[in-house]
CSV table of C-alpha atoms in Angstrom, one decimal:
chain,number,residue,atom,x,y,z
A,7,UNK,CA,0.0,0.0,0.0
A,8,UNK,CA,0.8,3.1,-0.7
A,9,UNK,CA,1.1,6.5,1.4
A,10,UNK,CA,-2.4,7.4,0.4
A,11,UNK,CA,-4.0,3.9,0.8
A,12,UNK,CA,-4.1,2.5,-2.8
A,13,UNK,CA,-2.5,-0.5,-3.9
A,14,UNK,CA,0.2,0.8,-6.3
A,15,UNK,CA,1.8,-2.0,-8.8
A,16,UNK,CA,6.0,-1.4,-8.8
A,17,UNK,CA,7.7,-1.9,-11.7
A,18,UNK,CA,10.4,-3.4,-10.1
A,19,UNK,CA,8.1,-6.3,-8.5
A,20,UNK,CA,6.6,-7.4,-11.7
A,21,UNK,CA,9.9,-7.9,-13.2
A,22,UNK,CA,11.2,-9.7,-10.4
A,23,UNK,CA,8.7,-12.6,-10.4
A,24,UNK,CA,9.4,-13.1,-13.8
A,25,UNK,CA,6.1,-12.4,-15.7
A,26,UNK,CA,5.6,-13.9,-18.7
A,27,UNK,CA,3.1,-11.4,-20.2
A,28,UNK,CA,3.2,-8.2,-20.4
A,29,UNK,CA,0.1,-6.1,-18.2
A,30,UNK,CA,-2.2,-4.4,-21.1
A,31,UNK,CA,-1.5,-1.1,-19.4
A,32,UNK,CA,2.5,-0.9,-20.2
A,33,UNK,CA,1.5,-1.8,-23.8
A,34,UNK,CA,2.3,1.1,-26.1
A,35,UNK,CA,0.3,1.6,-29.2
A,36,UNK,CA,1.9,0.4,-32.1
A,37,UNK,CA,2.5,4.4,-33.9
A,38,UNK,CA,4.4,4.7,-30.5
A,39,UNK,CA,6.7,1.4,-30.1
A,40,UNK,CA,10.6,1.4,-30.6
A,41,UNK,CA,12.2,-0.2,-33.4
A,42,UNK,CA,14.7,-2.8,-32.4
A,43,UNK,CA,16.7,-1.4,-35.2
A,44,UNK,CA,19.4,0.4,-34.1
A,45,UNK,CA,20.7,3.8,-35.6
A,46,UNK,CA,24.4,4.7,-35.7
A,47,UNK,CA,24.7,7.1,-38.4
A,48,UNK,CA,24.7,9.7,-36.2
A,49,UNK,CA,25.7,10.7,-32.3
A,50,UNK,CA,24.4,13.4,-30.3
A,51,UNK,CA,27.3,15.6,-29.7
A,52,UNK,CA,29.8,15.7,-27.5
A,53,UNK,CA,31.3,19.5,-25.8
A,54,UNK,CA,34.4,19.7,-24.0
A,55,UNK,CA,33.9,22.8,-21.8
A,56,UNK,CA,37.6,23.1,-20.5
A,57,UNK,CA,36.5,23.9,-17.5
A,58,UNK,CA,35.0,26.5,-18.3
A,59,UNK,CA,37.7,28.5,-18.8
A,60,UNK,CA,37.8,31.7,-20.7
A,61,UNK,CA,40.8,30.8,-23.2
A,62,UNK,CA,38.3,28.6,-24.8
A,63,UNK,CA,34.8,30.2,-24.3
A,64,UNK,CA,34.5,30.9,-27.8
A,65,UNK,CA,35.3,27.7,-29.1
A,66,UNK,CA,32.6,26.2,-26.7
A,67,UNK,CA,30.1,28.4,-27.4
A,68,UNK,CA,30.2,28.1,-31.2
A,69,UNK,CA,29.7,24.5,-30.3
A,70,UNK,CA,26.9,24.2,-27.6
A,71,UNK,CA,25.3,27.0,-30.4
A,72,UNK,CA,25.3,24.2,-32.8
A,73,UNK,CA,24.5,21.3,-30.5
A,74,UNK,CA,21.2,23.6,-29.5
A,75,UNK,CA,20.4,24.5,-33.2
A,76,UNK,CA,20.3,20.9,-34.1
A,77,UNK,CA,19.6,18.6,-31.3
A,78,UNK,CA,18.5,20.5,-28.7
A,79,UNK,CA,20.3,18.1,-26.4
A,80,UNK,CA,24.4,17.6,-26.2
A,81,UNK,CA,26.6,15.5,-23.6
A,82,UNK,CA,29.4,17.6,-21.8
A,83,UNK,CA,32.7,16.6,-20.2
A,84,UNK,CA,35.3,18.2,-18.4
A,85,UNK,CA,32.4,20.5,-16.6
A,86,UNK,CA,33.5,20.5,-12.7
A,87,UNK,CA,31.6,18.1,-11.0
A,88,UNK,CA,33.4,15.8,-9.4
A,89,UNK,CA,33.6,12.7,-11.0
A,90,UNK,CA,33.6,11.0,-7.6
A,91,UNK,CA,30.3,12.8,-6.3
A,92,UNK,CA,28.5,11.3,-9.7
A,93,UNK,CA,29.5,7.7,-8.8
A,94,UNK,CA,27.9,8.8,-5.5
A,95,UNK,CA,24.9,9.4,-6.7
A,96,UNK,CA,24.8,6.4,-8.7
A,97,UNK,CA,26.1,4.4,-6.2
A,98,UNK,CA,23.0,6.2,-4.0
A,99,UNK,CA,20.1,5.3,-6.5
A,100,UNK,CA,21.5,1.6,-6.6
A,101,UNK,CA,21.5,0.9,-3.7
A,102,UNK,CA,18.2,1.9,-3.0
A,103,UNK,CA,16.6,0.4,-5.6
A,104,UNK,CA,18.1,-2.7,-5.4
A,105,UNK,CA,18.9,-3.4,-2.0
A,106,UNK,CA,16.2,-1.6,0.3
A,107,UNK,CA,13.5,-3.7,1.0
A,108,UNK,CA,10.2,-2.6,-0.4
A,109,UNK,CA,8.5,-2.0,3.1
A,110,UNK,CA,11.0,0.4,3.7
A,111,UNK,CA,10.7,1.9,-0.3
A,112,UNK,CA,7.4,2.4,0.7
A,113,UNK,CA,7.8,4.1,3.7
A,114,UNK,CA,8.8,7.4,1.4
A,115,UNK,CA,6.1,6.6,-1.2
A,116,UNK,CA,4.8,9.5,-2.8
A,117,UNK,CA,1.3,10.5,-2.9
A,118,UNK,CA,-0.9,9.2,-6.1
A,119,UNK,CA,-3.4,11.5,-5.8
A,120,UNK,CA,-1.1,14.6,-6.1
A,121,UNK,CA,0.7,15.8,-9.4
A,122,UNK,CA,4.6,15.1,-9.4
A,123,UNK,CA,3.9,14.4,-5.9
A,124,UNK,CA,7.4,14.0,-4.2
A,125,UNK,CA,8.8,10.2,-3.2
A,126,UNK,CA,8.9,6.9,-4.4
A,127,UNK,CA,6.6,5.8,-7.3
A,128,UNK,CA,5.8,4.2,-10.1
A,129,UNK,CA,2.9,6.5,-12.0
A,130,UNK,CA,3.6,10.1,-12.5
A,131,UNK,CA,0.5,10.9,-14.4
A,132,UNK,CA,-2.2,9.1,-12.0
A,133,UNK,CA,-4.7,11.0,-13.7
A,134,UNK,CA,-4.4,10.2,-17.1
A,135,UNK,CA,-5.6,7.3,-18.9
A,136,UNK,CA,-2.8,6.6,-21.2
A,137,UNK,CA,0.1,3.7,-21.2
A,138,UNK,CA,1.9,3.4,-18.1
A,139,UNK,CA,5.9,3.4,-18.4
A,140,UNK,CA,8.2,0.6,-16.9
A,141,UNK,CA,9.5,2.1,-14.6
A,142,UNK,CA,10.1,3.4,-10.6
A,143,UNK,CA,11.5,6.4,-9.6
A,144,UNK,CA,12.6,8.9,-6.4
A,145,UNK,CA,11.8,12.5,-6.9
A,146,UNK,CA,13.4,14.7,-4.7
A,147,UNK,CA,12.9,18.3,-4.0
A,148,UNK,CA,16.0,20.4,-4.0
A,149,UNK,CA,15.0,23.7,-4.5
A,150,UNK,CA,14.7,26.5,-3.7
A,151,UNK,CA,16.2,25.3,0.1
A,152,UNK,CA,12.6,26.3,1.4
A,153,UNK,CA,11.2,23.1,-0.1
A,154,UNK,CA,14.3,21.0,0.5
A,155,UNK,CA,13.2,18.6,3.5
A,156,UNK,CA,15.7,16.1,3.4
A,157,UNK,CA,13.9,14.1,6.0
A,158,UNK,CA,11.3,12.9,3.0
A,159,UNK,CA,14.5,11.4,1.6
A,160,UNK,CA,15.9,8.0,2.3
A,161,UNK,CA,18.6,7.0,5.0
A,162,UNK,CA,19.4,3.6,2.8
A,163,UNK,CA,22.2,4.3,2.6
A,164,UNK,CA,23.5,5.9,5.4
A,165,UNK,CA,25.3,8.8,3.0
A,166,UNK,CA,22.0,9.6,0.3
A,167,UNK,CA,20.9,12.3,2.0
A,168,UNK,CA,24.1,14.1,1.8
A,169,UNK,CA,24.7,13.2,-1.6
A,170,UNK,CA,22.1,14.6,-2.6
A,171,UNK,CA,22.2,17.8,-1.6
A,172,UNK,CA,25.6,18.1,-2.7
A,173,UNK,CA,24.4,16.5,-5.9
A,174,UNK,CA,22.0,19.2,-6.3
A,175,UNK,CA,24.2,22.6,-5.2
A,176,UNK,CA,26.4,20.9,-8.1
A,177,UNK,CA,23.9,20.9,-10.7
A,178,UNK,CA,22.5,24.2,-9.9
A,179,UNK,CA,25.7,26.0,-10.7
A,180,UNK,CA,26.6,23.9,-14.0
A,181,UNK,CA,23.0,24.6,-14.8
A,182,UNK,CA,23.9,28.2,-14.2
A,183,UNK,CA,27.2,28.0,-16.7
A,184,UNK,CA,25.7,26.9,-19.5
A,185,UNK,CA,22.6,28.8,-19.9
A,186,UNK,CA,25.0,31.6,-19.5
A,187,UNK,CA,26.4,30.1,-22.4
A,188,UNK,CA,23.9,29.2,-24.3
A,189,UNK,CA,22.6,33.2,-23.6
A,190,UNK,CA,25.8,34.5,-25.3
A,191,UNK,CA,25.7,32.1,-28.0
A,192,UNK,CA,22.4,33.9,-29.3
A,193,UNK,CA,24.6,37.2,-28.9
A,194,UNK,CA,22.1,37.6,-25.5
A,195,UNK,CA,23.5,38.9,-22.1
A,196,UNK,CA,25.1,35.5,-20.1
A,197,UNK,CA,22.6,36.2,-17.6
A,198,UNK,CA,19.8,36.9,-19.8
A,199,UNK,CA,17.8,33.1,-19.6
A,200,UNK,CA,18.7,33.3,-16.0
A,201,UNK,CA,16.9,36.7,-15.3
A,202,UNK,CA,13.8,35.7,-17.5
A,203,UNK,CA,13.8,32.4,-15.4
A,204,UNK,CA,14.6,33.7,-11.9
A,205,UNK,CA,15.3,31.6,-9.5
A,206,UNK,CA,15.2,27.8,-9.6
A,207,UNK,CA,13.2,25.4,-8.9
A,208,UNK,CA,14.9,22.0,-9.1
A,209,UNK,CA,14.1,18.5,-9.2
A,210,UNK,CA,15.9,15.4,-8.8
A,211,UNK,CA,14.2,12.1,-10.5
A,212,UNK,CA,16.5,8.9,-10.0
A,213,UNK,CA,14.7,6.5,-12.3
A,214,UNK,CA,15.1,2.9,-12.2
A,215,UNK,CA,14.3,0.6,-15.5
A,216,UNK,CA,14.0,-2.9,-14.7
A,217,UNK,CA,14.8,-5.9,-17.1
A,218,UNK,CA,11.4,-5.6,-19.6
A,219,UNK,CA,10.2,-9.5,-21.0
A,220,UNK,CA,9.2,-7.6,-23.6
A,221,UNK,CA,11.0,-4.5,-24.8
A,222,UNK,CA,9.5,-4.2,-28.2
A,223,UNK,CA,6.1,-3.3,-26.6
A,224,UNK,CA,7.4,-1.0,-23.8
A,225,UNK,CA,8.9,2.6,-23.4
A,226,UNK,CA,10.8,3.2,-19.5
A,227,UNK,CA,9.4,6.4,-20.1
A,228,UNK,CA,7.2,7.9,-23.4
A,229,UNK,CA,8.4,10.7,-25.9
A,230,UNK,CA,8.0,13.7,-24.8
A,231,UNK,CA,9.8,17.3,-24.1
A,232,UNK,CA,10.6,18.5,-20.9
A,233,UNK,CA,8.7,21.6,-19.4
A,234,UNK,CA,11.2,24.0,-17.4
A,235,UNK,CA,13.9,25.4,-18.8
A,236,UNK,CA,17.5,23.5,-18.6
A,237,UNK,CA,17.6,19.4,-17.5
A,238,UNK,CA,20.8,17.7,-16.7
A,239,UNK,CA,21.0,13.9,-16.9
A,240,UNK,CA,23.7,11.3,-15.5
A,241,UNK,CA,23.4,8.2,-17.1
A,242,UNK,CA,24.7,4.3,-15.5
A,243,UNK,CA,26.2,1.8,-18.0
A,244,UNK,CA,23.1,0.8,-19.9
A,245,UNK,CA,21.8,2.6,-23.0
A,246,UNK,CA,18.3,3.3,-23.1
A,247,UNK,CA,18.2,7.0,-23.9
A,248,UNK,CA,16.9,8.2,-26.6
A,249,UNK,CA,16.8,11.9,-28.9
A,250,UNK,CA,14.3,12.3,-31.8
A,251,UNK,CA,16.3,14.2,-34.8
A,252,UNK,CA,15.3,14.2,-38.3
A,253,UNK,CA,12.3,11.7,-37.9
A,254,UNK,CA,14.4,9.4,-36.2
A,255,UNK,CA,15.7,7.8,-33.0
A,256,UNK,CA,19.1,8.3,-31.6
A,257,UNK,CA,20.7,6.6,-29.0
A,258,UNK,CA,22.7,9.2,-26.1
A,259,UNK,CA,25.5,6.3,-25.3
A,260,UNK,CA,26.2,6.8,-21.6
A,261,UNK,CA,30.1,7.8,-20.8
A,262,UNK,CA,30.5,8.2,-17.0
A,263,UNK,CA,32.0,11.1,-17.0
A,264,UNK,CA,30.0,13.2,-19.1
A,265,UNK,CA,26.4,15.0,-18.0
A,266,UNK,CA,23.5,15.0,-20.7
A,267,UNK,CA,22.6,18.5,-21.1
A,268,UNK,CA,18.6,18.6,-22.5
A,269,UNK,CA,16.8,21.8,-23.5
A,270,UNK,CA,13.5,22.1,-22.3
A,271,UNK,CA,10.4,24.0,-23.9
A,272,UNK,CA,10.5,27.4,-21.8
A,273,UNK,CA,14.4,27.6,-23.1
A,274,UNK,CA,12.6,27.5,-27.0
A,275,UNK,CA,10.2,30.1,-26.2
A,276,UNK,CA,12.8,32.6,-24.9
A,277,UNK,CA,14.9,31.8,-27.9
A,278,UNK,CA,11.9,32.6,-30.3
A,279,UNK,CA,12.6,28.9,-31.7
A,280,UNK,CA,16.3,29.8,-32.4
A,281,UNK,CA,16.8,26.4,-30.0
A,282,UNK,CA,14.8,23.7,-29.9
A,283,UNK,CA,13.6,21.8,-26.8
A,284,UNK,CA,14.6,18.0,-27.1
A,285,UNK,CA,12.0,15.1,-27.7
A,286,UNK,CA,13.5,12.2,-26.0
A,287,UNK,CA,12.8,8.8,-24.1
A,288,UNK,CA,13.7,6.0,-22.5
A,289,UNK,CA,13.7,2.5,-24.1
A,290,UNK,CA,13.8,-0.7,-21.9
A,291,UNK,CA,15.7,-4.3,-22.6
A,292,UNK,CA,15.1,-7.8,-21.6
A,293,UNK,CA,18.8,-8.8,-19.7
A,294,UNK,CA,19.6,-5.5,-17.5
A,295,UNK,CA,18.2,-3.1,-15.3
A,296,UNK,CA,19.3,0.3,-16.3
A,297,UNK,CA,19.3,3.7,-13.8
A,298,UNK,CA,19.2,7.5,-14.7
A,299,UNK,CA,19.3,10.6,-12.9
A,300,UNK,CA,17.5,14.0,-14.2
A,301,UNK,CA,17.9,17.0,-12.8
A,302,UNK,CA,15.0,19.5,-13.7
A,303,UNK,CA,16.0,23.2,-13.5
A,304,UNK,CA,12.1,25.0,-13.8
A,305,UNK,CA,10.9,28.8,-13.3
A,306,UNK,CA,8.5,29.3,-10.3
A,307,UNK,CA,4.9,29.4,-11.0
A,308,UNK,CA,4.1,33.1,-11.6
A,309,UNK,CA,7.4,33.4,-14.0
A,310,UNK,CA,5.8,35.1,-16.9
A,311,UNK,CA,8.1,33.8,-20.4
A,312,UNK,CA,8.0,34.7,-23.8
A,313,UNK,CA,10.4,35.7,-26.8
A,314,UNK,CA,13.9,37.4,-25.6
A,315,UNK,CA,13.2,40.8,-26.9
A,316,UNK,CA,16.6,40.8,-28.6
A,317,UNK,CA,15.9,38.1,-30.4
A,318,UNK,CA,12.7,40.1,-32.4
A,319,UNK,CA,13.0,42.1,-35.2
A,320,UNK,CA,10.4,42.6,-38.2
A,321,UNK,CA,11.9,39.4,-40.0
A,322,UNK,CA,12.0,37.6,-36.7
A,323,UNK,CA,8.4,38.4,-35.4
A,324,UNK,CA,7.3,36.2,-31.7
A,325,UNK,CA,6.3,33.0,-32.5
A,326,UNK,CA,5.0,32.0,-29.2
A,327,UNK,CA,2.7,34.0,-26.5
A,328,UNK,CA,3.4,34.9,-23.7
A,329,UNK,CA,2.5,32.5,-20.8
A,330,UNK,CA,2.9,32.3,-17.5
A,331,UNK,CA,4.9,29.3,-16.4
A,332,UNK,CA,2.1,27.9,-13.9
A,333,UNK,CA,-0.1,27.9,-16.5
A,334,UNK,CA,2.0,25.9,-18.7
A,335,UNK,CA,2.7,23.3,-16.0
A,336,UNK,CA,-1.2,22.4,-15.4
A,337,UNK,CA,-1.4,22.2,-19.4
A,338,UNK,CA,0.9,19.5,-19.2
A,339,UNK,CA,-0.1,18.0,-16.3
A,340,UNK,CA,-3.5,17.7,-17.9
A,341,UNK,CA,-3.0,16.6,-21.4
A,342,UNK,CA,0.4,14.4,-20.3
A,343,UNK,CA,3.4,14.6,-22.5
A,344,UNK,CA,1.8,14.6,-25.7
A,345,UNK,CA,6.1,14.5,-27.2
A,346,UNK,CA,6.1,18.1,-27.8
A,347,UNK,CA,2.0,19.2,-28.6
A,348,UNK,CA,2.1,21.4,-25.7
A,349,UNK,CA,4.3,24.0,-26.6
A,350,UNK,CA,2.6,23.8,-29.9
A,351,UNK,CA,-0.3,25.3,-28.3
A,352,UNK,CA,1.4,28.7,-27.7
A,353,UNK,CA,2.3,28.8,-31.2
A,354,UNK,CA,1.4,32.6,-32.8
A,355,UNK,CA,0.1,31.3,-36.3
């Protein structure tokens, strides 16, 4: 049972007494299954950011320019988290998945009845009626500190609570660096995403992908866009992420030392469409369990976004409205994912 009194199925149960059926409701529709095929033509791109150091700004913003122009999503090394406190992390996420017991899981089981509800879980969208994805997964609320209650979090083991809110300061400020880079790259002020946005509100979703009997019928988690502005991803050893480009499907190979970086819409409307949010997923397999960590970077509620006026010129007229970033969230909330229909809807046509 779950902290609200309804029996909630886990993910990581079902593949653990070895089902030989999949349950109807992780059954995509066909329009949405993967191929099995893979694609290697192409790779999403690589940036070394030096460190960010200012001998070779240029040369790495010309590049994350080009990585946001065409994918909307890049992987970055050499960007000054420790190495050490991602295997942390990792280590943190494995361990809890895979060693807790699931009357202690549940203990810090979210609520089902409330949207992106914080805690352990298995259905974001309780609401909607669509296909569920394989998978589990720990949000965490990191910030701003006023909604940080590390207690909510689990002691198993003895070091995730610390991790995590190192984990997190971390992220914040490598979120920080590249929109400032991403800003200039659009000939913008560094701080110019950051002062539309103002300050974060950040998320941390460690999602765990069981072994899948059958992956050609699953997705871990369904196409889609993400909402806020700026989301950074660690990756374990085991592919399953996925970047739509040019009517296709492209594997992001994990490297553990690199950090995914993944546009989200609110970053396209301040760009006027300049950069392009990233449809992505999450594919499954039949032999290992696979682990990822997101870290959302979002406005507050009454951020009001639109078109950097910089960026608008009689050629380059707004091609989304204005909305207010609350407003946006329900939308998504109440239509689900939708890959990327919702910031269609602001569209000035």
């Amino acid at each position: 049972m779950d902290a609200a009194g309804d029996s909630i199925v886990r993910v990581q149960n079902l593949a653990q007494v070895s089902i030989s059926e999949i349950p109807s409701q992780y059954i995509q529709p066909p329009e949405d299954r993967p191929s099995m095929k893979k694609n290697s033509t192409k790779n999403v791109p690589v940036v070394d950011v030096f460190g960010f150091k200012a001998d070779y700004r240029n040369s790495v913003r010309e590049k994350i320019g080009e990585a946001c122009r065409e994918w909307g999503a890049f992987q970055v090394i050499n960007h000054l988290v420790p190495i050490e406190l991602m295997d942390q992390m990792r280590n943190a996420g494995l361990t809890f998945f895979n060693d807790c017991p699931l009357q202690e899981k549940l203990k810090y089981a979210g609520d089902p009845t409330s949207v992106a509800s914080e805690g352990y879980g298995s259905k974001m969208l309780v609401n909607n009626g669509g296909t569920l994805d394989w998978r589990d997964y720990f949000d965490h609320h990191t910030l701003p500190l006023s909604r940080r209650n590390c207690s909510r979090w689990p002691q198993f083991p003895p070091n995730y609570r610390e991790v995590v809110c190192k984990y997190s300061d971390e992220m914040k400020v490598l979120a920080q660096r590249l929109l400032g880079i991403i800003s200039e790259s659009l000939g913008l002020s560094s701080s110019c995403i950051e002062d539309v946005v103002g300050d974060f509100y950040q998320n941390i979703t460690v999602s765990y992908y069981p072994p899948c009997p059958r992956p050609d019928l699953t997705l871990g988690l369904q196409s889609h866009s993400d909402m806020g502005v700026i989301t950074l991803l660690i990756q374990d050893h085991v592919e399953g992420l996925e970047v739509y480009k040019d009517s296709e499907w492209f594997t992001v190979h994990p490297l553990s030392d690199a950090i995914v970086v993944i546009l989200a819409d609110q970053t396209e409307i301040i760009t006027n469409g300049q950069y392009k949010s990233a449809i992505h997923r999450a594919i499954t397999n039949s032999s290992n369990s696979r682990l990822s960590f997101a870290t959302f970077h979002d406005p507050g509620k009454t951020a009001k976004i639109s078109p950097a006026l910089k960026l608008l010129r009689a050629s380059s007229p707004p091609r989304y409205r204005e909305v207010y970033y609350g407003d946006y969230v329900s939308l998504w909330y109440t239509k689900g994912p939708q890959g990327k229909r919702n910031i269609d809807a602001l569209l000035n046509i």
